[in-house]
Short mmCIF file of C-alpha atoms and ligand atoms in Angstrom, two decimals:
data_model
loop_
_atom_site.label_atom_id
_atom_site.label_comp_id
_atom_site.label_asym_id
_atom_site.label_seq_id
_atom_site.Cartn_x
_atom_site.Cartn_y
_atom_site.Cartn_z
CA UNK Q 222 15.20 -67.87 -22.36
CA UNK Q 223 14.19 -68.69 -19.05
CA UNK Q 224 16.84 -67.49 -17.04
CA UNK Q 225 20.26 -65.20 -17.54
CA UNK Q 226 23.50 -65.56 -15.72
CA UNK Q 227 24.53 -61.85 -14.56
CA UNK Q 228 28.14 -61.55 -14.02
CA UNK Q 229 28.09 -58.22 -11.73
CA UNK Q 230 31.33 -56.38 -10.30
CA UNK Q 231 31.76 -56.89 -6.65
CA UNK Q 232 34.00 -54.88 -4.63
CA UNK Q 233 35.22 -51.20 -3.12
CA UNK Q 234 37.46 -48.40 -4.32
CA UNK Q 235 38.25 -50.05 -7.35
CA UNK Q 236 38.65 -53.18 -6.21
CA UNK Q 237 36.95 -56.45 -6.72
CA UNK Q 238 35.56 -58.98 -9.27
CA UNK Q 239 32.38 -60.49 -11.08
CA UNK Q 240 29.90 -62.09 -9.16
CA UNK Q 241 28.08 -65.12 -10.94
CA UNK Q 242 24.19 -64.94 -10.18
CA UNK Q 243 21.42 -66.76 -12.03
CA UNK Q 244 18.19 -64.84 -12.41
CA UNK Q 245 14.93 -65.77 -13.69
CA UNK Q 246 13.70 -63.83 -16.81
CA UNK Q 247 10.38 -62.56 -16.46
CA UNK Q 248 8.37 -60.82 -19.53
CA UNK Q 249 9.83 -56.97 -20.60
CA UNK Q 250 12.37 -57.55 -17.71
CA UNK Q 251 15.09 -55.05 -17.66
CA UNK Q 252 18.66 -55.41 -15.93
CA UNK Q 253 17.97 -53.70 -13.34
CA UNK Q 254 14.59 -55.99 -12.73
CA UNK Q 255 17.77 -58.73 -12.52
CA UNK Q 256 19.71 -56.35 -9.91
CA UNK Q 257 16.83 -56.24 -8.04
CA UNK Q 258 16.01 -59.68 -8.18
CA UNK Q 259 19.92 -60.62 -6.89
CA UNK Q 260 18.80 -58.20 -3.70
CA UNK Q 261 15.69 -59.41 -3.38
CA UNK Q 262 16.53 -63.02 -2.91
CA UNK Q 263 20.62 -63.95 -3.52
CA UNK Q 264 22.27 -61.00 -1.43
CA UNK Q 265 20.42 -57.76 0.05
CA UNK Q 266 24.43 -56.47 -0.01
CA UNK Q 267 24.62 -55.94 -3.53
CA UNK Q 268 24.57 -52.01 -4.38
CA UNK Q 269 23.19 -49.86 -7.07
CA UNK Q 270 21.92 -46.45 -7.14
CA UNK Q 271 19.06 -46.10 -9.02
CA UNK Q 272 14.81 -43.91 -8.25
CA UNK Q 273 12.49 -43.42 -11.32
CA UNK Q 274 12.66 -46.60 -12.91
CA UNK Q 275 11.71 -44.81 -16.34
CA UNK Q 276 14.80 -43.94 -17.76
CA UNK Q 277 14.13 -39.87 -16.29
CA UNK Q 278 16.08 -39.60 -13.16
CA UNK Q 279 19.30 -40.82 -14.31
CA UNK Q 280 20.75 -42.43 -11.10
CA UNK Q 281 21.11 -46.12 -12.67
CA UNK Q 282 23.87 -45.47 -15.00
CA UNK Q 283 26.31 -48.50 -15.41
CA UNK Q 284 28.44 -50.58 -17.92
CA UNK Q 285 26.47 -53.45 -19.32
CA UNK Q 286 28.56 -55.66 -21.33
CA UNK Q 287 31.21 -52.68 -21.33
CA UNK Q 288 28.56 -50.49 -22.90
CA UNK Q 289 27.49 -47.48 -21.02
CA UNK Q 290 23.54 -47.35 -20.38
CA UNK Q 291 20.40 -46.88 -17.76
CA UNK Q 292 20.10 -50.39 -16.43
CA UNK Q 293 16.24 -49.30 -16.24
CA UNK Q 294 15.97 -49.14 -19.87
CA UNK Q 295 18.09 -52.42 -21.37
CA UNK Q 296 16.44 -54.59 -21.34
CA UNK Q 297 17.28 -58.02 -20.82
CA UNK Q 298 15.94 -59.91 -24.02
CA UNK Q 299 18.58 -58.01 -26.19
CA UNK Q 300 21.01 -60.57 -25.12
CA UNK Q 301 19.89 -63.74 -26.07
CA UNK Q 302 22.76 -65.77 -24.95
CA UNK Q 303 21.72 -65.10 -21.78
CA UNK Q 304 25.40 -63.70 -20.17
CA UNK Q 305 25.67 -60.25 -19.33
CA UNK Q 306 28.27 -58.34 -17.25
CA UNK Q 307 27.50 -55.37 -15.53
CA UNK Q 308 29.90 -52.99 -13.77
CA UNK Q 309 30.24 -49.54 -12.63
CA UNK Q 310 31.23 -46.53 -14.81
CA UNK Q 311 34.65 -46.49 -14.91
CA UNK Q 312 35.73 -42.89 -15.54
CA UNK Q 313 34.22 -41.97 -12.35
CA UNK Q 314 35.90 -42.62 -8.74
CA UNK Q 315 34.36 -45.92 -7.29
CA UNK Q 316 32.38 -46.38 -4.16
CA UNK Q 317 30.95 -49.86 -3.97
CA UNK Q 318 29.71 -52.38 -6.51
CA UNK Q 319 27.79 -50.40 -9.04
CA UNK Q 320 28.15 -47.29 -7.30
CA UNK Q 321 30.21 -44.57 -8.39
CA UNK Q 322 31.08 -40.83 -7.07
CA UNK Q 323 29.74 -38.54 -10.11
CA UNK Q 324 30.06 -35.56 -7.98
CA UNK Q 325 33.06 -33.82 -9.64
CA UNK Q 326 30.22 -33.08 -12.24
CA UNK Q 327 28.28 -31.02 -10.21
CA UNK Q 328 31.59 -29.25 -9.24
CA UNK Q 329 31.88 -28.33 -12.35
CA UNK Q 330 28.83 -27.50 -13.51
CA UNK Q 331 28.35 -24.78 -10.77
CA UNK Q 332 31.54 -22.91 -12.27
CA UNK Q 333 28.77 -22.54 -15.21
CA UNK Q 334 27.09 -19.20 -14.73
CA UNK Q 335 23.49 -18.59 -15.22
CA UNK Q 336 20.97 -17.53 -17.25
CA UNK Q 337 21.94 -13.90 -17.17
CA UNK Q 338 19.21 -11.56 -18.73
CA UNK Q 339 19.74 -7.87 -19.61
CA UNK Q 340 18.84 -6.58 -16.45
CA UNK Q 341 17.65 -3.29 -17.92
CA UNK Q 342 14.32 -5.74 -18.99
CA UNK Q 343 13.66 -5.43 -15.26
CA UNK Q 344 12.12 -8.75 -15.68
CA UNK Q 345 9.64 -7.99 -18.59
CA UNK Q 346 8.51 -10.65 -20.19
CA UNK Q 347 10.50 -12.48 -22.60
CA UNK Q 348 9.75 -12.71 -26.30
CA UNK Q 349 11.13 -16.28 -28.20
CA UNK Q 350 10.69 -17.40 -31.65
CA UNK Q 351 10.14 -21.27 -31.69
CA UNK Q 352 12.82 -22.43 -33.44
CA UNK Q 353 14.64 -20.53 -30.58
CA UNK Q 354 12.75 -22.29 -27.48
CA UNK Q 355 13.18 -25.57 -29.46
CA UNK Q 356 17.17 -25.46 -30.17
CA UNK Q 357 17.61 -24.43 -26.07
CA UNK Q 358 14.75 -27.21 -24.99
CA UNK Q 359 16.57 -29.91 -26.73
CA UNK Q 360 19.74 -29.50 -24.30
CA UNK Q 361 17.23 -29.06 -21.27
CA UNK Q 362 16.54 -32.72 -21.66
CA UNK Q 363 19.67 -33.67 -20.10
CA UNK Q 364 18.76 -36.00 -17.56
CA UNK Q 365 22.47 -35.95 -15.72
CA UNK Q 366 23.17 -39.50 -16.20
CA UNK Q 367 26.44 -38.46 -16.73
CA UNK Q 368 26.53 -41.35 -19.64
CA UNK Q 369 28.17 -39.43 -21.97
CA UNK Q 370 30.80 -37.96 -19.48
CA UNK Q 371 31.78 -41.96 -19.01
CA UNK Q 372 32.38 -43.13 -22.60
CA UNK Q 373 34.18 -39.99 -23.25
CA UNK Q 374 38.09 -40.86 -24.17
CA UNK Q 375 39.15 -37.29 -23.00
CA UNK Q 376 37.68 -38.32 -19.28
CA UNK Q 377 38.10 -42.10 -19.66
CA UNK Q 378 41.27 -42.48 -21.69
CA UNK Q 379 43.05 -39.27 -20.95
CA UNK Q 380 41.69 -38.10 -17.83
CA UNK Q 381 41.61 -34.66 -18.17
CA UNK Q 382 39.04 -33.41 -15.82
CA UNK Q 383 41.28 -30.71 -15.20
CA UNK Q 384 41.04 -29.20 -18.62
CA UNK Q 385 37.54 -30.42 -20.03
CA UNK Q 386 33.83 -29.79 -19.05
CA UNK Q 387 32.79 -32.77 -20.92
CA UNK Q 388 30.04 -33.51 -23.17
CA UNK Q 389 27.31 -32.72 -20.64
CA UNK Q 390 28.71 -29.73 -19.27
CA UNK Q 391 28.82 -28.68 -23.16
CA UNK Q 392 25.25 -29.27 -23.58
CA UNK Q 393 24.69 -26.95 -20.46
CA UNK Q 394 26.69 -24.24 -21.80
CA UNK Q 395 25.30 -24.42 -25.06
CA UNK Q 396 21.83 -24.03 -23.84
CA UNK Q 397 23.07 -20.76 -22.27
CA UNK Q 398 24.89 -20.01 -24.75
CA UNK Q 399 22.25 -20.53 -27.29
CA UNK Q 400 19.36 -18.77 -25.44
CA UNK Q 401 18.63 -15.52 -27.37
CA UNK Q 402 17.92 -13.51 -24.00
CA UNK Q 403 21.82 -14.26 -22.98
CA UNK Q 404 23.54 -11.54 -22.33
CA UNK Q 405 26.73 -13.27 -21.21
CA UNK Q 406 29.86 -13.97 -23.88
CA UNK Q 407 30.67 -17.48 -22.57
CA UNK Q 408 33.31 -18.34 -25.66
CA UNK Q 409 36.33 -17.42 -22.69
CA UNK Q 410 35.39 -20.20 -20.72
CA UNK Q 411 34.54 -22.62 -23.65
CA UNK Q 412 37.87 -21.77 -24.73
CA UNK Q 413 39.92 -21.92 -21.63
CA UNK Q 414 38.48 -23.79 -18.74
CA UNK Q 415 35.66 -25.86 -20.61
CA UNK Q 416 38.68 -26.58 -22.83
CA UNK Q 417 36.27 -27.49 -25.96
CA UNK Q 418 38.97 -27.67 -28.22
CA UNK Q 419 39.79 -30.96 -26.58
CA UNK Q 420 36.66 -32.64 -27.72
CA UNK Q 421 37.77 -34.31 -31.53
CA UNK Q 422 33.80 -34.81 -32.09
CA UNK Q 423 33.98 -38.70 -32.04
CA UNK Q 424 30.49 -38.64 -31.49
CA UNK Q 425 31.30 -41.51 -28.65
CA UNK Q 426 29.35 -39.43 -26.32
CA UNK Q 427 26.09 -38.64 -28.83
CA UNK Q 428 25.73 -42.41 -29.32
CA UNK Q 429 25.16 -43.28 -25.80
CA UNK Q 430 22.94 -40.31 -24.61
CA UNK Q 431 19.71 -42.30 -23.62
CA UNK Q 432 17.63 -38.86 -24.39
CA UNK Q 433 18.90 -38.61 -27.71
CA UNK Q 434 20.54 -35.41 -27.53
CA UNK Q 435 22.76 -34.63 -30.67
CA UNK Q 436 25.68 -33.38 -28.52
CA UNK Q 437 28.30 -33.50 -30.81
CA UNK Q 438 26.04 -31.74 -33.37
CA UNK Q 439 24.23 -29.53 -32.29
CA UNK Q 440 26.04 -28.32 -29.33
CA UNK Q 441 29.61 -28.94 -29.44
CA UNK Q 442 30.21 -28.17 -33.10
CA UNK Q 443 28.95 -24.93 -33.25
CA UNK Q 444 30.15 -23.79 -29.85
CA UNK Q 445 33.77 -24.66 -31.41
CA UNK Q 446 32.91 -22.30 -34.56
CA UNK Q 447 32.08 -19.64 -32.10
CA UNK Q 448 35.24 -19.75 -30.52
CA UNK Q 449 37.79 -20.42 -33.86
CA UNK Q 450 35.49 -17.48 -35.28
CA UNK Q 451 36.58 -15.67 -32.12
CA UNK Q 452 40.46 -16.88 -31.09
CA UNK Q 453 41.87 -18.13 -34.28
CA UNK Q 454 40.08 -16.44 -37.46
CA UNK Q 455 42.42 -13.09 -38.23
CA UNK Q 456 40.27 -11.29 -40.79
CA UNK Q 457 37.79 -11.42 -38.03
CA UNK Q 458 40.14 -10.42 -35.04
CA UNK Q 459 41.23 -7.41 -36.72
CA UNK Q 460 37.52 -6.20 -37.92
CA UNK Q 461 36.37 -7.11 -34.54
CA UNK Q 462 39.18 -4.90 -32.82
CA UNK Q 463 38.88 -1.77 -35.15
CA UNK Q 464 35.02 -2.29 -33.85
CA UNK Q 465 32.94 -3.17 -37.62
CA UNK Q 466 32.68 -6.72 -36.29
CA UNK Q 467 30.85 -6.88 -33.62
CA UNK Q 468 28.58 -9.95 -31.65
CA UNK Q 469 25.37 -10.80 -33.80
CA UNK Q 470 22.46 -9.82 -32.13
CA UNK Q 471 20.50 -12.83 -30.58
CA UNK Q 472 16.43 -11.81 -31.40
CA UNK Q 473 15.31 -12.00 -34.25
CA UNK Q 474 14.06 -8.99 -36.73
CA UNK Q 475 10.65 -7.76 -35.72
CA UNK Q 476 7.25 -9.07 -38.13
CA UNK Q 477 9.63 -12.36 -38.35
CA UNK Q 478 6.74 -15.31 -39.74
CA UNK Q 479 7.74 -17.62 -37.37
CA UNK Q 480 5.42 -17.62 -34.34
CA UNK Q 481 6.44 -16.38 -31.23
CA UNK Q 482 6.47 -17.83 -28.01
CA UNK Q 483 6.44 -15.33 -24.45
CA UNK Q 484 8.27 -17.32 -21.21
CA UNK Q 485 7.23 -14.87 -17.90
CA UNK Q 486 10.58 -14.05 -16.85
CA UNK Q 487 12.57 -14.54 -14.75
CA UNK Q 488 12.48 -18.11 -14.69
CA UNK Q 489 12.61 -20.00 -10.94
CA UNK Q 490 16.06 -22.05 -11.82
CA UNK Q 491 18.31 -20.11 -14.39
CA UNK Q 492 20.08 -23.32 -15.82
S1 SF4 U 236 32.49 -36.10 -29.41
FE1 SF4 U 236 33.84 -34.92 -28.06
S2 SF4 U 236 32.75 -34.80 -26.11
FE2 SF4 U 236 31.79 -36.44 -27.32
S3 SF4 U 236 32.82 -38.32 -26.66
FE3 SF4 U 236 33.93 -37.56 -28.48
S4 SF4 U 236 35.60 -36.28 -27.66
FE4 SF4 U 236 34.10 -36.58 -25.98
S1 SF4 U 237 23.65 -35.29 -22.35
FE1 SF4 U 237 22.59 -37.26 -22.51
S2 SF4 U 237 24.15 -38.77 -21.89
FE2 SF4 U 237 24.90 -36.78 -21.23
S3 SF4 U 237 24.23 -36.58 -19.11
FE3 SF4 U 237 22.64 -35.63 -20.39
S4 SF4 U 237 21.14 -37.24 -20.81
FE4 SF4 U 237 23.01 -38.23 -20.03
S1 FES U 238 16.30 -45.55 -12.29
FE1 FES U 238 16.02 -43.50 -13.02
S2 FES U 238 17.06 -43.51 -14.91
FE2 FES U 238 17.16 -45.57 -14.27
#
């Protein structure tokens, strides 16, 4: 294949069309090596967000052949026809071309609250087992591409950004929620703002997550147990509310065999 015809969205606020440009291919080139190219030498107008380059910053998000992904990590030989469309996400507001206005998901991540400690610790050191620092680190490798908020049919489809974190704000939460130095009961919010109930675990959103995040899982799945457990499991209402049921606590026994792993708290950023 010596060269690939892009077909790439053109326009503002929603409006526009596909572009035609012809590219050459060069070895292990990647679509946004093509984007770059059309800038380079076709039309310096052309915009798309992107930094790293190595699939880490998560800025280049787009559709490519109505598929979300990084355009710095698809790369071009995986379409050997040669034609390949690329447009903006679509469940976010448009800007211009491939650019798109993600910020409602940093609205809504700052309703999130922190990391919040027992603050009788007064900052001593914390004491994790490693299956605990492993099942929080796994959501910390959210790079924000917001990937998974775009194929999701709640946001997409539906539109229901006023009732639904999404899939990333659920990994967020669930890395809070999950961390056994917590203090903070965060199934009201899943419940009622971060409206997990909406999520009907399609998996949509897992499939697409370029760090390979089990969302649906590992996160989402048992943060809705938590909260049927909580709002919608009787037996476990009325034990809870006559006090024998009570929140399991979060460390493990004492002398457990699996080694342990001490973070010098408080962190800088609680996320
Ligand atoms: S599994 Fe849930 S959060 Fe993920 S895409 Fe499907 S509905 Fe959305
Ligand atoms: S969870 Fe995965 S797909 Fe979603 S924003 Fe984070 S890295 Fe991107
Ligand atoms: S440019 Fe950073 S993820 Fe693609």
């Amino acid at each position: 294949m010596e060269s690939i015809t892009l077909h790439v969205f053109r326009g503002a606020h929603g409006v526009g069309s596909l572009t035609d440009y012809e590219v050459p291919v060069t070895p292990g080139m990647v679509v946004l090596d093509a984007i770059h190219y059309i800038q380079a030498h076709t039309d310096g107008t052309l915009a798309c967000r992107w930094n790293c380059k190595a699939a880490k910053c998560g800025s280049c998000s787009a559709e490519i052949n109505g598929v979300p992904g990084l355009l710095c990590k698809t790369r071009v030989d995986l379409f050997p026809e040669g034609d390949i469309a690329v447009g903006p996400m679509r469940t976010f507001p448009h800007v211009r071309d491939l650019v798109t206005d993600v910020s409602w998901n940093y609205r809504v991540n700052a309703r999130i609250p922190p990391l919040r400690p027992d603050p009788a610790r007064g900052g001593a050191p914390f004491d994790l087992q490693q299956e605990d620092v492993e099942r929080v680190q796994e959501f910390r490798k959210c790079i924000e591409c917001f990937l998974c908020q775009d194929v999701c049919h709640v946001l997409r489809e539906h539109q229901r950004t006023d009732a639904f974190f999404g899939p990333r704000q659920m990994c967020r939460i669930a890395g809070l929620e999950m961390h056994p130095m917590d203090t903070l009961d965060r199934r009201q919010q899943l419940h009622n703002e971060a409206g997990v109930a909406y999520c009907n675990i399609t998996k949509c959103c897992t499939e697409v997550c370029p760090e390979h995040i089990h969302i649906t899982d590992n996160a989402i799945i048992p943060m809705k147990e938590r909260v049927v457990d909580s709002y919608f499991d009787p037996v476990a209402g009325i034990l809870r509310k006559i006090g024998v049921l009570q929140r399991q606590p979060r460390q493990k026994a004492a002398g457990d065999a699996a080694p342990a792993t001490t973070i010098h708290s408080p962190p800088k950023s609680a996320d």
